[in-house]
PDB file of C-alpha atoms and ligand atoms in Angstrom:
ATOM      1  CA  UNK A   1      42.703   6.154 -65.839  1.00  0.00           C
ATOM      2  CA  UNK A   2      43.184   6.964 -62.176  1.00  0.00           C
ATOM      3  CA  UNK A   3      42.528   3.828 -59.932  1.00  0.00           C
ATOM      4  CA  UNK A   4      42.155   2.260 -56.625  1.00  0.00           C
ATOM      5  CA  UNK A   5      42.622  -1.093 -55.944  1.00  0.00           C
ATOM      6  CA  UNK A   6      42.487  -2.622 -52.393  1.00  0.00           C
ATOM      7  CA  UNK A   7      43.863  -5.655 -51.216  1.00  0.00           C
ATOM      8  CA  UNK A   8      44.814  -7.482 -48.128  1.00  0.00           C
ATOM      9  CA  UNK A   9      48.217  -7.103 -47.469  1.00  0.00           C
ATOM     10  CA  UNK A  10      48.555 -11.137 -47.391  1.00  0.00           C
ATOM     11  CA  UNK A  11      46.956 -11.230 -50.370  1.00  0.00           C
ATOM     12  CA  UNK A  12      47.655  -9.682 -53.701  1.00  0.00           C
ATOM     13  CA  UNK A  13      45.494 -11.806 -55.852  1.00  0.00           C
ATOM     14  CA  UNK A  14      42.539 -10.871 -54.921  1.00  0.00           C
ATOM     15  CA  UNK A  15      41.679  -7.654 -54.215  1.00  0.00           C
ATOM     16  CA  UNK A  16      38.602  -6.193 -51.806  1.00  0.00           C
ATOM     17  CA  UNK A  17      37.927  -3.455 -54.264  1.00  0.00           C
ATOM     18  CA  UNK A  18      38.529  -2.023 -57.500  1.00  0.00           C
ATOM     19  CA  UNK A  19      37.283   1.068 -58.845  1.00  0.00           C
ATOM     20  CA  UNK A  20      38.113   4.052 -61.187  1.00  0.00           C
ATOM     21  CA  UNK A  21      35.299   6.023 -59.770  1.00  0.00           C
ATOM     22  CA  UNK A  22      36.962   9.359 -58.362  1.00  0.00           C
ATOM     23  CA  UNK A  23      33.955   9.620 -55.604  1.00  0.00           C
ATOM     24  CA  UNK A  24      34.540   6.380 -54.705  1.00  0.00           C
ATOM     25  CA  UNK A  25      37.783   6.490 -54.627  1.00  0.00           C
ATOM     26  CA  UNK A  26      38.055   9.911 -52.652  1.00  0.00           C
ATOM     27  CA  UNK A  27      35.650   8.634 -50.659  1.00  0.00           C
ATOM     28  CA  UNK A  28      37.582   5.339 -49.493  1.00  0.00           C
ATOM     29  CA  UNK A  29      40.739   7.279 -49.139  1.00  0.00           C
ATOM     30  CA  UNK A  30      38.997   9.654 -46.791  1.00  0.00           C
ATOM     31  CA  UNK A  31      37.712   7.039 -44.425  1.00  0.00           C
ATOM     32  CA  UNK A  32      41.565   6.317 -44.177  1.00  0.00           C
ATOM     33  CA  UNK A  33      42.857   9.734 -43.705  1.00  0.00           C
ATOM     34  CA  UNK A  34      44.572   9.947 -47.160  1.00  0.00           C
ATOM     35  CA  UNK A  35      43.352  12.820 -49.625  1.00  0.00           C
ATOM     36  CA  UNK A  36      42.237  12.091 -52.940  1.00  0.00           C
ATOM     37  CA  UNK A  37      40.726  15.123 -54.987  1.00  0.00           C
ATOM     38  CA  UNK A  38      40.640  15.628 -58.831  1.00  0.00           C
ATOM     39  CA  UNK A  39      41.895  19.187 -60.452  1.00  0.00           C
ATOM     40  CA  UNK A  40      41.949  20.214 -63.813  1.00  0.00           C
ATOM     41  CA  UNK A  41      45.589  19.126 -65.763  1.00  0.00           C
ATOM     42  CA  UNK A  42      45.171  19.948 -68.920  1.00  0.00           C
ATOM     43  CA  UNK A  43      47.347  23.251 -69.537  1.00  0.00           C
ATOM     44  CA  UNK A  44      49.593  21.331 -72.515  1.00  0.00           C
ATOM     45  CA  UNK A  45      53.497  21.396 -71.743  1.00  0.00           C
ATOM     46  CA  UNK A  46      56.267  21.147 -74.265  1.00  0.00           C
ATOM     47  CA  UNK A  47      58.942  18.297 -74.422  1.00  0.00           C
ATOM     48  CA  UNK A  48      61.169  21.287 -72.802  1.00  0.00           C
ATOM     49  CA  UNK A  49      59.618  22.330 -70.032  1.00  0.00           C
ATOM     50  CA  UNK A  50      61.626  22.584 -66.838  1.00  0.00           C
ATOM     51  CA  UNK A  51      60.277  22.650 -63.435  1.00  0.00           C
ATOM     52  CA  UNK A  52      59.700  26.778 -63.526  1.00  0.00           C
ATOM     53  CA  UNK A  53      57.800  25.892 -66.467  1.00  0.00           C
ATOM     54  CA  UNK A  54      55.924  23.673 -65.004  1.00  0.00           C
ATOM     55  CA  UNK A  55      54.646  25.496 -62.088  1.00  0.00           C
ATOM     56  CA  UNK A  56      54.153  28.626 -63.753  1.00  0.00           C
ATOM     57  CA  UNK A  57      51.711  26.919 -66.236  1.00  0.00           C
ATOM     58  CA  UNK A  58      50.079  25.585 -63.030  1.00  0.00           C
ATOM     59  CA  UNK A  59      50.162  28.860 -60.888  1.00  0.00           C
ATOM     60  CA  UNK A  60      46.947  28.959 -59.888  1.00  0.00           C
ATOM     61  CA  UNK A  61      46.263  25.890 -58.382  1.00  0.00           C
ATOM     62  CA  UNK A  62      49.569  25.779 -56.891  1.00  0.00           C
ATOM     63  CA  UNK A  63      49.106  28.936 -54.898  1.00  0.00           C
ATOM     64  CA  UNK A  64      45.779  27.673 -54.020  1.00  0.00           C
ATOM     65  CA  UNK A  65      46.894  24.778 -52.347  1.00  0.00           C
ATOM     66  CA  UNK A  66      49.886  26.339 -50.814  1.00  0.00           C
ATOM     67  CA  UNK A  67      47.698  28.307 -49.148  1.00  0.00           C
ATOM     68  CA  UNK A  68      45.389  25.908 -48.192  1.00  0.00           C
ATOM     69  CA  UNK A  69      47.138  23.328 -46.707  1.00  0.00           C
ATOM     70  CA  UNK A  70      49.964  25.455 -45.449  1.00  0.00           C
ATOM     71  CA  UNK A  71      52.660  24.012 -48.182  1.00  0.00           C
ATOM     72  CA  UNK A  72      55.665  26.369 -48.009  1.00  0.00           C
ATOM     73  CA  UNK A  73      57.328  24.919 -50.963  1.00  0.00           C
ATOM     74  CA  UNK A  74      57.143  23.226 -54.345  1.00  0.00           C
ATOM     75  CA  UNK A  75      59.000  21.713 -57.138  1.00  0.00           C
ATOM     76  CA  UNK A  76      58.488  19.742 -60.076  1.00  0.00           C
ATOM     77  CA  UNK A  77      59.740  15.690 -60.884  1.00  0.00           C
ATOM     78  CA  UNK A  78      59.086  15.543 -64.490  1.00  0.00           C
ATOM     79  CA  UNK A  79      60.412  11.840 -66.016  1.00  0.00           C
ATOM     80  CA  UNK A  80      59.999  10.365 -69.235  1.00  0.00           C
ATOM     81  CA  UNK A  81      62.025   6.776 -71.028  1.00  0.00           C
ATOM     82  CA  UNK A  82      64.631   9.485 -71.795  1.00  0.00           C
ATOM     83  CA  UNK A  83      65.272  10.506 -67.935  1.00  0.00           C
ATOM     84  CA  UNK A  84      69.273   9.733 -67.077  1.00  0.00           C
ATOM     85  CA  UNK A  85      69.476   6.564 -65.036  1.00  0.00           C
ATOM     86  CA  UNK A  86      65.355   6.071 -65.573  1.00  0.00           C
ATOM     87  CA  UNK A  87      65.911   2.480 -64.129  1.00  0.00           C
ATOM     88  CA  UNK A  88      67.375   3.041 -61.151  1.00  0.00           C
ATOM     89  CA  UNK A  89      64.781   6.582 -60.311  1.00  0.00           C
ATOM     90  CA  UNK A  90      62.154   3.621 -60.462  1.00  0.00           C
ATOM     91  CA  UNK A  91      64.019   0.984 -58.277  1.00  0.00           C
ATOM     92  CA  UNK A  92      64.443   3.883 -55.814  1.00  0.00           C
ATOM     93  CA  UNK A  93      60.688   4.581 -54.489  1.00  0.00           C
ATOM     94  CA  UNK A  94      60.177   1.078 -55.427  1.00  0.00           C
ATOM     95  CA  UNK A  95      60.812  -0.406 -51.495  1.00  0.00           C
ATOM     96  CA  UNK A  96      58.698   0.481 -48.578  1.00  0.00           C
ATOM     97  CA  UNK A  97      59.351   3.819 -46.814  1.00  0.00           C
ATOM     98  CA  UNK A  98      58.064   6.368 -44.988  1.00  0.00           C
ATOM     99  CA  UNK A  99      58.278  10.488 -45.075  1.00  0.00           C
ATOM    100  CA  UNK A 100      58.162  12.717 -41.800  1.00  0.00           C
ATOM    101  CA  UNK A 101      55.901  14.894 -43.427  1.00  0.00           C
ATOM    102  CA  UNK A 102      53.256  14.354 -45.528  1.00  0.00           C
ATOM    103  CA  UNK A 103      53.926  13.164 -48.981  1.00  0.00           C
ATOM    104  CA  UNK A 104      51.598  15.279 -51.390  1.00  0.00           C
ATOM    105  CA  UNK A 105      51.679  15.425 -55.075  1.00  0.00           C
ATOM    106  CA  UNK A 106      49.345  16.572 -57.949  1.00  0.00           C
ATOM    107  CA  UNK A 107      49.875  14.762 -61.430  1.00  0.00           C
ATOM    108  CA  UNK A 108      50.152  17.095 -64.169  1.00  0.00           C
ATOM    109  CA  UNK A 109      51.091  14.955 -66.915  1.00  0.00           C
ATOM    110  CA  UNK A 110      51.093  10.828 -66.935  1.00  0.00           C
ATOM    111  CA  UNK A 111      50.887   8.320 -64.489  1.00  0.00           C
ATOM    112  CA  UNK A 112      51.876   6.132 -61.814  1.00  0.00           C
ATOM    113  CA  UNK A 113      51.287   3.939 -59.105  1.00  0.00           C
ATOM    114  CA  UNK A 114      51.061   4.569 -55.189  1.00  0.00           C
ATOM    115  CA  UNK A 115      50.622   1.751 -52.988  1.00  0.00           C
ATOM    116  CA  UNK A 116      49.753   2.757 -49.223  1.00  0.00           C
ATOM    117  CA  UNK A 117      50.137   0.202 -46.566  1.00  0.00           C
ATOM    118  CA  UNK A 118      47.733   0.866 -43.798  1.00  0.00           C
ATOM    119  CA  UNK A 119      45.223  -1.203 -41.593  1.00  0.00           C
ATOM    120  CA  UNK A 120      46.496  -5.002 -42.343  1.00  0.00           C
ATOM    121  CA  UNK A 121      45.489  -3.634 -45.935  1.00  0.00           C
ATOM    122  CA  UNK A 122      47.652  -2.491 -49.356  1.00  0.00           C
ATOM    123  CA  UNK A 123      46.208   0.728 -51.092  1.00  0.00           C
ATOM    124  CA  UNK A 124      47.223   1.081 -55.023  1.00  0.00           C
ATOM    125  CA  UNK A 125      46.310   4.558 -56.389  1.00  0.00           C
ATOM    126  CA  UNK A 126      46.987   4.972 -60.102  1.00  0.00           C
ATOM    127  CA  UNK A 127      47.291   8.542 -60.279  1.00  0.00           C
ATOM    128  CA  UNK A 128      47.618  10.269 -63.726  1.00  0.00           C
ATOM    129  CA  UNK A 129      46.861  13.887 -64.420  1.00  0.00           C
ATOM    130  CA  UNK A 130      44.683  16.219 -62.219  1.00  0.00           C
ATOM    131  CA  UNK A 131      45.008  13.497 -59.334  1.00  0.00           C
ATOM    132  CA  UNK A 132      45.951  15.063 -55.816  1.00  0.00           C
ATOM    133  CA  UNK A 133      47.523  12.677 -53.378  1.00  0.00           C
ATOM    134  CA  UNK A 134      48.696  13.271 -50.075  1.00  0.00           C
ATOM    135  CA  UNK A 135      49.782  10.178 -48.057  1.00  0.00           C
ATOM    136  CA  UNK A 136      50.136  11.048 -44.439  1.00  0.00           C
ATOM    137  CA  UNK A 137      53.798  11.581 -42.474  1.00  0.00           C
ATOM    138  CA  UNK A 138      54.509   8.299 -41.043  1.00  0.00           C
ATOM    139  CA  UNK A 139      52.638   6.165 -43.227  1.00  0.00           C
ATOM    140  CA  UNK A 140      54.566   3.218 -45.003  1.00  0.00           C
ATOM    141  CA  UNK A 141      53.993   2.820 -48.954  1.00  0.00           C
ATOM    142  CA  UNK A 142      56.088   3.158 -52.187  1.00  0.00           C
ATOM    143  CA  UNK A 143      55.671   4.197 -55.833  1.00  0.00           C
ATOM    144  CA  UNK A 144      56.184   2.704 -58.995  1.00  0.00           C
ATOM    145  CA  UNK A 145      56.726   4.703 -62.103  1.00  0.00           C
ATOM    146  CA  UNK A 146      56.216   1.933 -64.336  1.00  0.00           C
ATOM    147  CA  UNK A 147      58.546   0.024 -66.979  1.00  0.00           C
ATOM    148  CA  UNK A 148      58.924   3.238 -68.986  1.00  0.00           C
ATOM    149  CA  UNK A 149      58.067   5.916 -66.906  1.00  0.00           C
ATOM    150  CA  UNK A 150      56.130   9.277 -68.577  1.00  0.00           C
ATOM    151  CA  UNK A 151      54.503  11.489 -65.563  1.00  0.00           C
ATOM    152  CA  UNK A 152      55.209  15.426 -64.220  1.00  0.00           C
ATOM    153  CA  UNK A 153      54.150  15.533 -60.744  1.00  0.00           C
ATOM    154  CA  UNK A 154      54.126  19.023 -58.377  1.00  0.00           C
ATOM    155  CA  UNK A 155      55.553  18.113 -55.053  1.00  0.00           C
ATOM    156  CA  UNK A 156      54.360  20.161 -51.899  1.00  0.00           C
ATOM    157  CA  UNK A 157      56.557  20.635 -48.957  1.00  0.00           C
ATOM    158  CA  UNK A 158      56.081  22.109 -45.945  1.00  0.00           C
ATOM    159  CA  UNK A 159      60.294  21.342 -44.650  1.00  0.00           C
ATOM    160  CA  UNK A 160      62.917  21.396 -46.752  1.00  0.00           C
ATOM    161  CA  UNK A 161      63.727  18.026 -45.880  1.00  0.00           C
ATOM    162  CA  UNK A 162      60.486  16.229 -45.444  1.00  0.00           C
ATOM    163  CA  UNK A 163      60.767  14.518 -48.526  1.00  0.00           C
ATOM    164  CA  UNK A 164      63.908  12.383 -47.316  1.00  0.00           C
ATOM    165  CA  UNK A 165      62.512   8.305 -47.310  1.00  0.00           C
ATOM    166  CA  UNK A 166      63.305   6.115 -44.336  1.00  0.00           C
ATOM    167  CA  UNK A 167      63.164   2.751 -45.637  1.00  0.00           C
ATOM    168  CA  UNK A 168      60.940   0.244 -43.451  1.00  0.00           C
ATOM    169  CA  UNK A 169      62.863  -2.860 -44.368  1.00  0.00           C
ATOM    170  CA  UNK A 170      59.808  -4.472 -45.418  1.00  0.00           C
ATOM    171  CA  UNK A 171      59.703  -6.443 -48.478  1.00  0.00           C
ATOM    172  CA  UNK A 172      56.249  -6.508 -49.129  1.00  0.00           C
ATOM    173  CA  UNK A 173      56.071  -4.108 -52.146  1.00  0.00           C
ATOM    174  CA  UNK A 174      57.907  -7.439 -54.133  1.00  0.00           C
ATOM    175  CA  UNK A 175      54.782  -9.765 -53.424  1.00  0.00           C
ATOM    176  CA  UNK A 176      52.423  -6.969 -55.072  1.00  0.00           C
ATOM    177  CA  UNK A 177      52.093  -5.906 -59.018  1.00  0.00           C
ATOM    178  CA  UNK A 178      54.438  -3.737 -60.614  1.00  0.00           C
ATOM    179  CA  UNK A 179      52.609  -0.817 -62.154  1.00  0.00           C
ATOM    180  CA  UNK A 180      52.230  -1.978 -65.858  1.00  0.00           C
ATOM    181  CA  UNK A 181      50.205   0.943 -67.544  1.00  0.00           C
ATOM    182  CA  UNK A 182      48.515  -1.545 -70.313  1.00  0.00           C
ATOM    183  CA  UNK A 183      46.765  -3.758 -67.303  1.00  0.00           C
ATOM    184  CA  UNK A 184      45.896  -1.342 -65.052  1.00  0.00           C
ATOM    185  CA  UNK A 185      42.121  -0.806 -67.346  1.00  0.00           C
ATOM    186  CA  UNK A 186      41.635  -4.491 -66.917  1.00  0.00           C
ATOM    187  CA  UNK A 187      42.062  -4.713 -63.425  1.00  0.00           C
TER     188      UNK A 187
HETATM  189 FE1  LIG B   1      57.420   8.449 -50.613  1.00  0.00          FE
END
């Protein structure tokens, strides 16, 4: 279930908020300048589907969004326990970075974990399918994809290179939670 969960960034115990609400959550991204919406995900994708696959099941809203936010170009990250060198994929978005563009993706299948650090304050959105995120150019954060990672997310692009991370040299995505699908209903 898509989640936010807000803590102080000194503190990862106990968080300010936590809510699966999409208003509320939409709503508490906005006031931060981070877009939250929910789309419909539910065109059903075989084990085999490759990236063209992907976007031509999702077309519509694709082009929509292009258009409306000026994207100029897409693709598709689709990983599941089976993905070649799964471990290290996860241990790559896992440290704090930034984008020079803004980093916007809409879940088609699965889940994971974006954690946005912004205003003294850490951010976690559990996306998972029909979530649209776009995190801001500039702004620090990282993902997790989980212990055994299952999600097909549309990136949107509007350089060819804006996707390239510059690492912050920050540790503090090691003093927050991992993504660990099975707690995230209990938090
Ligand atoms: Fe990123």
């Amino acid at each position: 279930m898509s989640h936010l969960t807000v803590y102080l960034e000194n503190d990862a115990r106990r968080p300010e908020l936590s809510t699966s609400d999409p208003d509320l959550m939409a709503g508490h991204l906005a006031h931060v300048g981070i877009m939250f919406e929910r789309w419909t995900a539910d065109t059903p994708l075989p084990a085999s589907a490759d990236g063209e696959a992907v976007l031509a099941a999702y077309a519509q809203p694709v082009e929509a969004l292009k258009a409306a936010r000026r994207f100029r170009a897409v693709d598709v990250v689709r990983v599941t326990p089976a993905t070649e060198g799964v471990a290290a994929l996860r241990a790559k978005f896992l440290d704090e970075h930034t984008h020079d563009e803004d980093e916007a993706r809409f879940f088609v299948e699965g889940a994971g974990a974006f954690y946005i650090h912004l205003d003294r304050r850490v951010l976690r959105v559990v996306c998972e399918a029909g979530d649209l995120l776009s995190i801001p150019a500039g702004t620090p954060h990282w993902f997790d994809m989980g212990p055994r990672p299952r999600f097909t997310t549309i990136r949107f692009f509007t350089r060819p290179d804006g996707w390239i991370a510059s690492p912050t040299g920050d540790t503090i995505a090691a003093r927050f939670p991992l993504f660990e699908p099975a707690t995230v209903d209990a938090a």
